[in-house]
């Protein structure tokens, strides 16, 4: 293949990378415009370098006329997420899309590589619209957390520099660092869950308080002055102690008192 052929060969892959980058960046913008939490932190993309394609073809015994099917990551998209849960959510969104077809998936998060590498890879078939008609190309979508990306970026640059000559003690330290990155992801995920459940608890409390206060006001409306004053006193006590369980009971009793008041009023 001469250099001109390479240019023509890579063109649909370049187009695929550009289009896919726009699509996933737009997905992020869409979540943000709805004020929703976005599972995408940022998106990057690249075309594999010709030397890397040749090296990989040699390593995998792929003949030059079978590069299109033999090398799946000529077009590569990388999506960075805050949490591992975001990667699973994003994978489901990708599987549901009509503009790309999932060929297969590689879960290097559950089954990390020997190096310590973790990421979730999805190989897709993506149709590129060219002047000669539709051309389906293979592309690899890598999804990782920020911690996984931090590790992989540094490890990749070290491997690139030292090739196969990475000292074995360094390899072990990199494996340990990968484990530390994974622990960090787990810790952050559990902190996030606790924050969300604390927010939920806060929401519950806010609703409960307004339900009780509205209930007391309704009792006044039905001229149950003494009862309303008793509920107000009880509420003041519980408000001080922040006893949610008793506050729930108080709210229940208040609803029953209101039903009685409504019945005797009608
Ligand atoms: P913004 O709003 O400027 O950040 P292109 O769209 O072709 O110009 P490409 O190829 O996607 O850009 O660029 P690149 O360098 O691969 O980076 C893609 C996006 O990821 C860029 O944002 C970077 O700012 C962002 N990015 C890269 N590394 C990090 C990182 O560590 N943290 C964060 N939060 N963002 C990072 P944009 O698309 O130019 O937009
Ligand atoms: P580039 O162009 O530098 O991004 P194999 O390599 O045979 O084990 P396979 O099937 O070729 O596996 O592909 P795999 O492992 O699913 O995905 C290859 C890509 O995943 C790599 O691209 C990296 O981007 C990333 N990757 C895989 N393993 C590692 C690893 O141990 N460390 C880091 N940093 N990244 C990894 P390339 O080949 O590096 O190409």
GROMACS .gro file of C-alpha atoms and ligand atoms in nm:
model
  346
    1UNK     CA    1   0.000   0.000   0.000
    2UNK     CA    2   0.142   0.341  -0.082
    3UNK     CA    3   0.081   0.655   0.127
    4UNK     CA    4  -0.203   0.776  -0.099
    5UNK     CA    5  -0.389   0.450  -0.041
    6UNK     CA    6  -0.350   0.495   0.335
    7UNK     CA    7  -0.510   0.838   0.315
    8UNK     CA    8  -0.809   0.702   0.128
    9UNK     CA    9  -0.827   0.394   0.352
   10UNK     CA   10  -0.831   0.603   0.671
   11UNK     CA   11  -1.080   0.866   0.551
   12UNK     CA   12  -1.402   0.684   0.656
   13UNK     CA   13  -1.241   0.610   0.994
   14UNK     CA   14  -1.162   0.980   1.043
   15UNK     CA   15  -1.520   1.062   0.955
   16UNK     CA   16  -1.648   0.799   1.199
   17UNK     CA   17  -1.434   0.942   1.484
   18UNK     CA   18  -1.546   1.299   1.415
   19UNK     CA   19  -1.914   1.203   1.398
   20UNK     CA   20  -1.902   0.981   1.707
   21UNK     CA   21  -1.725   1.254   1.907
   22UNK     CA   22  -1.998   1.501   1.815
   23UNK     CA   23  -2.269   1.247   1.905
   24UNK     CA   24  -2.134   1.168   2.251
   25UNK     CA   25  -2.050   1.531   2.328
   26UNK     CA   26  -2.407   1.620   2.227
   27UNK     CA   27  -2.540   1.348   2.458
   28UNK     CA   28  -2.351   1.517   2.743
   29UNK     CA   29  -2.490   1.860   2.646
   30UNK     CA   30  -2.840   1.713   2.634
   31UNK     CA   31  -2.817   1.580   2.993
   32UNK     CA   32  -2.680   1.915   3.109
   33UNK     CA   33  -2.951   2.117   2.935
   34UNK     CA   34  -3.211   1.914   3.127
   35UNK     CA   35  -3.019   1.985   3.451
   36UNK     CA   36  -2.970   1.610   3.489
   37UNK     CA   37  -2.665   1.427   3.614
   38UNK     CA   38  -2.452   1.337   3.311
   39UNK     CA   39  -2.278   0.998   3.291
   40UNK     CA   40  -2.021   1.155   3.053
   41UNK     CA   41  -1.739   1.369   3.191
   42UNK     CA   42  -1.552   1.422   2.864
   43UNK     CA   43  -1.495   1.259   2.527
   44UNK     CA   44  -1.181   1.214   2.316
   45UNK     CA   45  -1.114   1.031   1.993
   46UNK     CA   46  -0.829   0.927   1.767
   47UNK     CA   47  -0.734   0.741   1.453
   48UNK     CA   48  -0.478   0.467   1.513
   49UNK     CA   49  -0.136   0.560   1.382
   50UNK     CA   50  -0.030   0.372   1.066
   51UNK     CA   51   0.273   0.225   1.245
   52UNK     CA   52   0.045   0.095   1.525
   53UNK     CA   53  -0.193  -0.058   1.269
   54UNK     CA   54   0.098  -0.237   1.100
   55UNK     CA   55   0.240  -0.359   1.433
   56UNK     CA   56  -0.099  -0.489   1.546
   57UNK     CA   57  -0.166  -0.656   1.208
   58UNK     CA   58   0.167  -0.836   1.239
   59UNK     CA   59   0.101  -0.938   1.600
   60UNK     CA   60  -0.248  -1.071   1.521
   61UNK     CA   61  -0.150  -1.220   1.181
   62UNK     CA   62  -0.399  -1.003   0.995
   63UNK     CA   63  -0.329  -0.989   0.617
   64UNK     CA   64  -0.315  -0.640   0.464
   65UNK     CA   65  -0.639  -0.693   0.268
   66UNK     CA   66  -0.826  -0.788   0.588
   67UNK     CA   67  -0.743  -0.483   0.801
   68UNK     CA   68  -1.102  -0.359   0.795
   69UNK     CA   69  -1.231  -0.665   0.980
   70UNK     CA   70  -0.908  -0.775   1.151
   71UNK     CA   71  -0.823  -0.451   1.336
   72UNK     CA   72  -1.121  -0.326   1.531
   73UNK     CA   73  -0.976  -0.012   1.686
   74UNK     CA   74  -0.858   0.189   1.383
   75UNK     CA   75  -1.132   0.432   1.486
   76UNK     CA   76  -1.129   0.485   1.862
   77UNK     CA   77  -1.355   0.685   2.093
   78UNK     CA   78  -1.282   0.723   2.463
   79UNK     CA   79  -1.547   0.834   2.709
   80UNK     CA   80  -1.449   0.934   3.060
   81UNK     CA   81  -1.702   0.896   3.342
   82UNK     CA   82  -1.704   0.992   3.709
   83UNK     CA   83  -1.822   0.656   3.844
   84UNK     CA   84  -1.829   0.289   3.741
   85UNK     CA   85  -2.214   0.301   3.753
   86UNK     CA   86  -2.202   0.569   3.481
   87UNK     CA   87  -2.017   0.327   3.251
   88UNK     CA   88  -2.296   0.069   3.287
   89UNK     CA   89  -2.560   0.335   3.224
   90UNK     CA   90  -2.374   0.456   2.918
   91UNK     CA   91  -2.331   0.101   2.783
   92UNK     CA   92  -2.709   0.053   2.803
   93UNK     CA   93  -2.761   0.382   2.614
   94UNK     CA   94  -2.517   0.267   2.342
   95UNK     CA   95  -2.691  -0.072   2.307
   96UNK     CA   96  -3.026   0.104   2.262
   97UNK     CA   97  -2.903   0.336   1.984
   98UNK     CA   98  -3.023   0.291   1.630
   99UNK     CA   99  -2.727   0.465   1.461
  100UNK     CA  100  -2.465   0.206   1.563
  101UNK     CA  101  -2.465  -0.170   1.610
  102UNK     CA  102  -2.283  -0.336   1.899
  103UNK     CA  103  -2.063  -0.617   1.767
  104UNK     CA  104  -1.928  -0.732   2.105
  105UNK     CA  105  -1.813  -0.606   2.444
  106UNK     CA  106  -1.500  -0.655   2.654
  107UNK     CA  107  -1.538  -0.606   3.028
  108UNK     CA  108  -1.188  -0.523   3.148
  109UNK     CA  109  -1.342  -0.373   3.463
  110UNK     CA  110  -1.455  -0.706   3.608
  111UNK     CA  111  -1.171  -0.894   3.437
  112UNK     CA  112  -0.880  -0.653   3.442
  113UNK     CA  113  -0.581  -0.717   3.215
  114UNK     CA  114  -0.262  -0.862   3.362
  115UNK     CA  115  -0.101  -0.517   3.344
  116UNK     CA  116  -0.375  -0.388   3.579
  117UNK     CA  117  -0.563  -0.213   3.294
  118UNK     CA  118  -0.931  -0.152   3.356
  119UNK     CA  119  -1.188  -0.012   3.109
  120UNK     CA  120  -1.508  -0.124   2.937
  121UNK     CA  121  -1.470  -0.167   2.560
  122UNK     CA  122  -1.756  -0.186   2.312
  123UNK     CA  123  -1.682  -0.269   1.950
  124UNK     CA  124  -1.944  -0.118   1.722
  125UNK     CA  125  -2.022  -0.119   1.355
  126UNK     CA  126  -2.087   0.236   1.245
  127UNK     CA  127  -2.225   0.331   0.901
  128UNK     CA  128  -2.039   0.621   0.740
  129UNK     CA  129  -2.217   0.805   0.462
  130UNK     CA  130  -1.963   0.860   0.179
  131UNK     CA  131  -1.995   0.996  -0.175
  132UNK     CA  132  -1.975   0.635  -0.294
  133UNK     CA  133  -2.255   0.521  -0.064
  134UNK     CA  134  -2.282   0.373   0.283
  135UNK     CA  135  -1.960   0.231   0.430
  136UNK     CA  136  -1.987   0.042   0.758
  137UNK     CA  137  -1.666   0.066   0.967
  138UNK     CA  138  -1.566  -0.093   1.297
  139UNK     CA  139  -1.490   0.138   1.588
  140UNK     CA  140  -1.389   0.082   1.950
  141UNK     CA  141  -1.556   0.277   2.230
  142UNK     CA  142  -1.351   0.270   2.551
  143UNK     CA  143  -1.532   0.377   2.866
  144UNK     CA  144  -1.338   0.448   3.185
  145UNK     CA  145  -1.358   0.634   3.510
  146UNK     CA  146  -1.128   0.931   3.568
  147UNK     CA  147  -0.914   0.712   3.799
  148UNK     CA  148  -0.885   0.436   3.535
  149UNK     CA  149  -0.791   0.700   3.278
  150UNK     CA  150  -0.527   0.851   3.506
  151UNK     CA  151  -0.365   0.509   3.547
  152UNK     CA  152  -0.394   0.404   3.179
  153UNK     CA  153  -0.253   0.734   3.048
  154UNK     CA  154   0.061   0.711   3.261
  155UNK     CA  155   0.105   0.337   3.212
  156UNK     CA  156   0.063   0.375   2.835
  157UNK     CA  157   0.331   0.645   2.818
  158UNK     CA  158   0.572   0.432   3.026
  159UNK     CA  159   0.507   0.127   2.809
  160UNK     CA  160   0.554   0.337   2.499
  161UNK     CA  161   0.887   0.463   2.627
  162UNK     CA  162   1.024   0.134   2.762
  163UNK     CA  163   0.843  -0.110   2.528
  164UNK     CA  164   0.896  -0.468   2.652
  165UNK     CA  165   1.180  -0.364   2.879
  166UNK     CA  166   0.969  -0.241   3.167
  167UNK     CA  167   1.148  -0.375   3.480
  168UNK     CA  168   0.945  -0.641   3.659
  169UNK     CA  169   0.938  -0.450   3.990
  170UNK     CA  170   0.789  -0.151   3.805
  171UNK     CA  171   0.526  -0.382   3.654
  172UNK     CA  172   0.430  -0.498   4.003
  173UNK     CA  173   0.412  -0.140   4.130
  174UNK     CA  174   0.192  -0.047   3.833
  175UNK     CA  175  -0.037  -0.341   3.914
  176UNK     CA  176  -0.055  -0.217   4.275
  177UNK     CA  177  -0.126   0.137   4.155
  178UNK     CA  178  -0.408   0.001   3.934
  179UNK     CA  179  -0.557  -0.170   4.238
  180UNK     CA  180  -0.531   0.156   4.437
  181UNK     CA  181  -0.710   0.340   4.154
  182UNK     CA  182  -0.985   0.078   4.162
  183UNK     CA  183  -1.019   0.111   4.541
  184UNK     CA  184  -1.044   0.487   4.496
  185UNK     CA  185  -1.332   0.438   4.248
  186UNK     CA  186  -1.511   0.209   4.494
  187UNK     CA  187  -1.464   0.449   4.783
  188UNK     CA  188  -1.589   0.746   4.580
  189UNK     CA  189  -1.890   0.541   4.462
  190UNK     CA  190  -1.984   0.451   4.820
  191UNK     CA  191  -1.942   0.814   4.933
  192UNK     CA  192  -2.168   0.916   4.643
  193UNK     CA  193  -2.436   0.661   4.746
  194UNK     CA  194  -2.426   0.794   5.102
  195UNK     CA  195  -2.459   1.153   4.983
  196UNK     CA  196  -2.756   1.061   4.762
  197UNK     CA  197  -2.928   0.874   5.047
  198UNK     CA  198  -2.856   1.166   5.285
  199UNK     CA  199  -3.016   1.400   5.029
  200UNK     CA  200  -3.313   1.160   5.009
  201UNK     CA  201  -3.340   1.166   5.389
  202UNK     CA  202  -3.329   1.546   5.383
  203UNK     CA  203  -3.601   1.554   5.115
  204UNK     CA  204  -3.816   1.315   5.324
  205UNK     CA  205  -3.773   1.536   5.628
  206UNK     CA  206  -3.865   1.851   5.434
  207UNK     CA  207  -4.182   1.688   5.303
  208UNK     CA  208  -4.275   1.548   5.642
  209UNK     CA  209  -4.232   1.884   5.815
  210UNK     CA  210  -4.449   2.066   5.562
  211UNK     CA  211  -4.715   1.791   5.582
  212UNK     CA  212  -4.731   1.821   5.961
  213UNK     CA  213  -4.740   2.204   5.957
  214UNK     CA  214  -5.010   2.209   5.688
  215UNK     CA  215  -5.207   1.950   5.887
  216UNK     CA  216  -5.194   2.166   6.200
  217UNK     CA  217  -5.319   2.464   6.001
  218UNK     CA  218  -5.607   2.252   5.864
  219UNK     CA  219  -5.704   2.153   6.221
  220UNK     CA  220  -5.732   2.523   6.308
  221UNK     CA  221  -5.950   2.563   5.997
  222UNK     CA  222  -6.186   2.294   6.137
  223UNK     CA  223  -6.187   2.482   6.474
  224UNK     CA  224  -5.998   2.203   6.654
  225UNK     CA  225  -5.799   2.469   6.840
  226UNK     CA  226  -5.695   2.259   7.143
  227UNK     CA  227  -5.598   1.957   6.934
  228UNK     CA  228  -5.403   2.177   6.692
  229UNK     CA  229  -5.212   2.339   6.980
  230UNK     CA  230  -5.126   1.993   7.123
  231UNK     CA  231  -4.992   1.877   6.787
  232UNK     CA  232  -4.790   2.199   6.756
  233UNK     CA  233  -4.631   2.137   7.100
  234UNK     CA  234  -4.545   1.776   7.010
  235UNK     CA  235  -4.402   1.892   6.678
  236UNK     CA  236  -4.182   2.152   6.852
  237UNK     CA  237  -4.039   1.880   7.079
  238UNK     CA  238  -3.966   1.640   6.791
  239UNK     CA  239  -3.821   1.918   6.579
  240UNK     CA  240  -3.565   1.976   6.856
  241UNK     CA  241  -3.470   1.606   6.882
  242UNK     CA  242  -3.485   1.546   6.502
  243UNK     CA  243  -3.655   1.212   6.566
  244UNK     CA  244  -3.777   1.124   6.215
  245UNK     CA  245  -3.950   0.805   6.321
  246UNK     CA  246  -4.164   0.982   6.582
  247UNK     CA  247  -4.225   1.266   6.337
  248UNK     CA  248  -4.368   1.012   6.093
  249UNK     CA  249  -4.595   0.877   6.369
  250UNK     CA  250  -4.705   1.229   6.456
  251UNK     CA  251  -4.788   1.295   6.092
  252UNK     CA  252  -4.996   0.974   6.083
  253UNK     CA  253  -5.187   1.071   6.400
  254UNK     CA  254  -5.244   1.417   6.258
  255UNK     CA  255  -5.394   1.274   5.938
  256UNK     CA  256  -5.631   1.059   6.147
  257UNK     CA  257  -5.734   1.362   6.358
  258UNK     CA  258  -5.800   1.553   6.035
  259UNK     CA  259  -6.021   1.273   5.899
  260UNK     CA  260  -6.224   1.279   6.223
  261UNK     CA  261  -6.257   1.659   6.204
  262UNK     CA  262  -6.373   1.641   5.840
  263UNK     CA  263  -6.628   1.370   5.919
  264UNK     CA  264  -6.783   1.560   6.212
  265UNK     CA  265  -6.791   1.876   6.004
  266UNK     CA  266  -6.988   1.722   5.718
  267LIG     P1  267  -1.379   2.207   2.622
  267LIG     O1  268  -1.511   2.263   2.662
  267LIG     O2  269  -1.288   2.304   2.556
  267LIG     O3  270  -1.314   2.132   2.732
  267LIG     P2  271  -1.177   1.861   1.906
  267LIG     O4  272  -1.325   1.856   1.939
  267LIG     O5  273  -1.138   1.775   1.789
  267LIG     O6  274  -1.123   2.001   1.900
  267LIG     P3  275  -1.071   1.660   2.069
  267LIG     O7  276  -1.000   1.585   1.963
  267LIG     O8  277  -1.189   1.593   2.127
  267LIG     O9  278  -1.110   1.805   2.029
  267LIG    O10  279  -0.966   1.705   2.172
  267LIG     P4  280  -0.892   1.628   2.285
  267LIG    O11  281  -0.764   1.702   2.308
  267LIG    O12  282  -0.884   1.483   2.253
  267LIG    O13  283  -0.983   1.654   2.412
  267LIG     C1  284  -1.120   1.634   2.408
  267LIG     C2  285  -1.188   1.711   2.515
  267LIG    O14  286  -1.159   1.650   2.639
  267LIG     C3  287  -1.142   1.856   2.521
  267LIG    O15  288  -1.257   1.932   2.546
  267LIG     C4  289  -1.055   1.859   2.647
  267LIG    O16  290  -1.064   1.982   2.714
  267LIG     C5  291  -1.117   1.749   2.731
  267LIG     N1  292  -1.022   1.690   2.824
  267LIG     C6  293  -0.904   1.632   2.798
  267LIG     N2  294  -0.847   1.587   2.910
  267LIG     C7  295  -0.932   1.619   3.010
  267LIG     C8  296  -0.930   1.595   3.154
  267LIG    O17  297  -0.837   1.537   3.209
  267LIG     N3  298  -1.038   1.641   3.223
  267LIG     C9  299  -1.142   1.704   3.164
  267LIG     N4  300  -1.248   1.743   3.238
  267LIG     N5  301  -1.148   1.727   3.031
  267LIG    C10  302  -1.043   1.684   2.956
  267LIG     P5  303  -1.329   2.007   2.430
  267LIG    O18  304  -1.414   1.909   2.356
  267LIG    O19  305  -1.228   2.081   2.348
  267LIG    O20  306  -1.420   2.105   2.507
  268LIG     P1  307  -0.345   0.291   2.071
  268LIG     O1  308  -0.351   0.322   1.929
  268LIG     O2  309  -0.218   0.333   2.134
  268LIG     O3  310  -0.466   0.335   2.149
  268LIG     P2  311  -0.456  -0.712   2.289
  268LIG     O4  312  -0.375  -0.583   2.264
  268LIG     O5  313  -0.438  -0.814   2.182
  268LIG     O6  314  -0.440  -0.762   2.430
  268LIG     P3  315  -0.683  -0.614   2.160
  268LIG     O7  316  -0.795  -0.708   2.130
  268LIG     O8  317  -0.593  -0.573   2.051
  268LIG     O9  318  -0.604  -0.670   2.283
  268LIG    O10  319  -0.744  -0.483   2.209
  268LIG     P4  320  -0.791  -0.438   2.351
  268LIG    O11  321  -0.695  -0.481   2.454
  268LIG    O12  322  -0.932  -0.472   2.369
  268LIG    O13  323  -0.781  -0.283   2.330
  268LIG     C1  324  -0.665  -0.225   2.287
  268LIG     C2  325  -0.661  -0.085   2.344
  268LIG    O14  326  -0.701  -0.086   2.480
  268LIG     C3  327  -0.522  -0.031   2.347
  268LIG    O15  328  -0.492   0.034   2.230
  268LIG     C4  329  -0.524   0.065   2.461
  268LIG    O16  330  -0.585   0.186   2.424
  268LIG     C5  331  -0.613  -0.008   2.558
  268LIG     N1  332  -0.534  -0.100   2.641
  268LIG     C6  333  -0.541  -0.234   2.642
  268LIG     N2  334  -0.458  -0.285   2.733
  268LIG     C7  335  -0.394  -0.182   2.792
  268LIG     C8  336  -0.296  -0.171   2.895
  268LIG    O17  337  -0.248  -0.269   2.951
  268LIG     N3  338  -0.255  -0.045   2.928
  268LIG     C9  339  -0.306   0.066   2.869
  268LIG     N4  340  -0.261   0.184   2.909
  268LIG     N5  341  -0.399   0.058   2.771
  268LIG    C10  342  -0.443  -0.064   2.733
  268LIG     P5  343  -0.342   0.032   2.178
  268LIG    O18  344  -0.315  -0.099   2.114
  268LIG    O19  345  -0.251   0.072   2.289
  268LIG    O20  346  -0.346   0.137   2.068
   0.00000   0.00000   0.00000
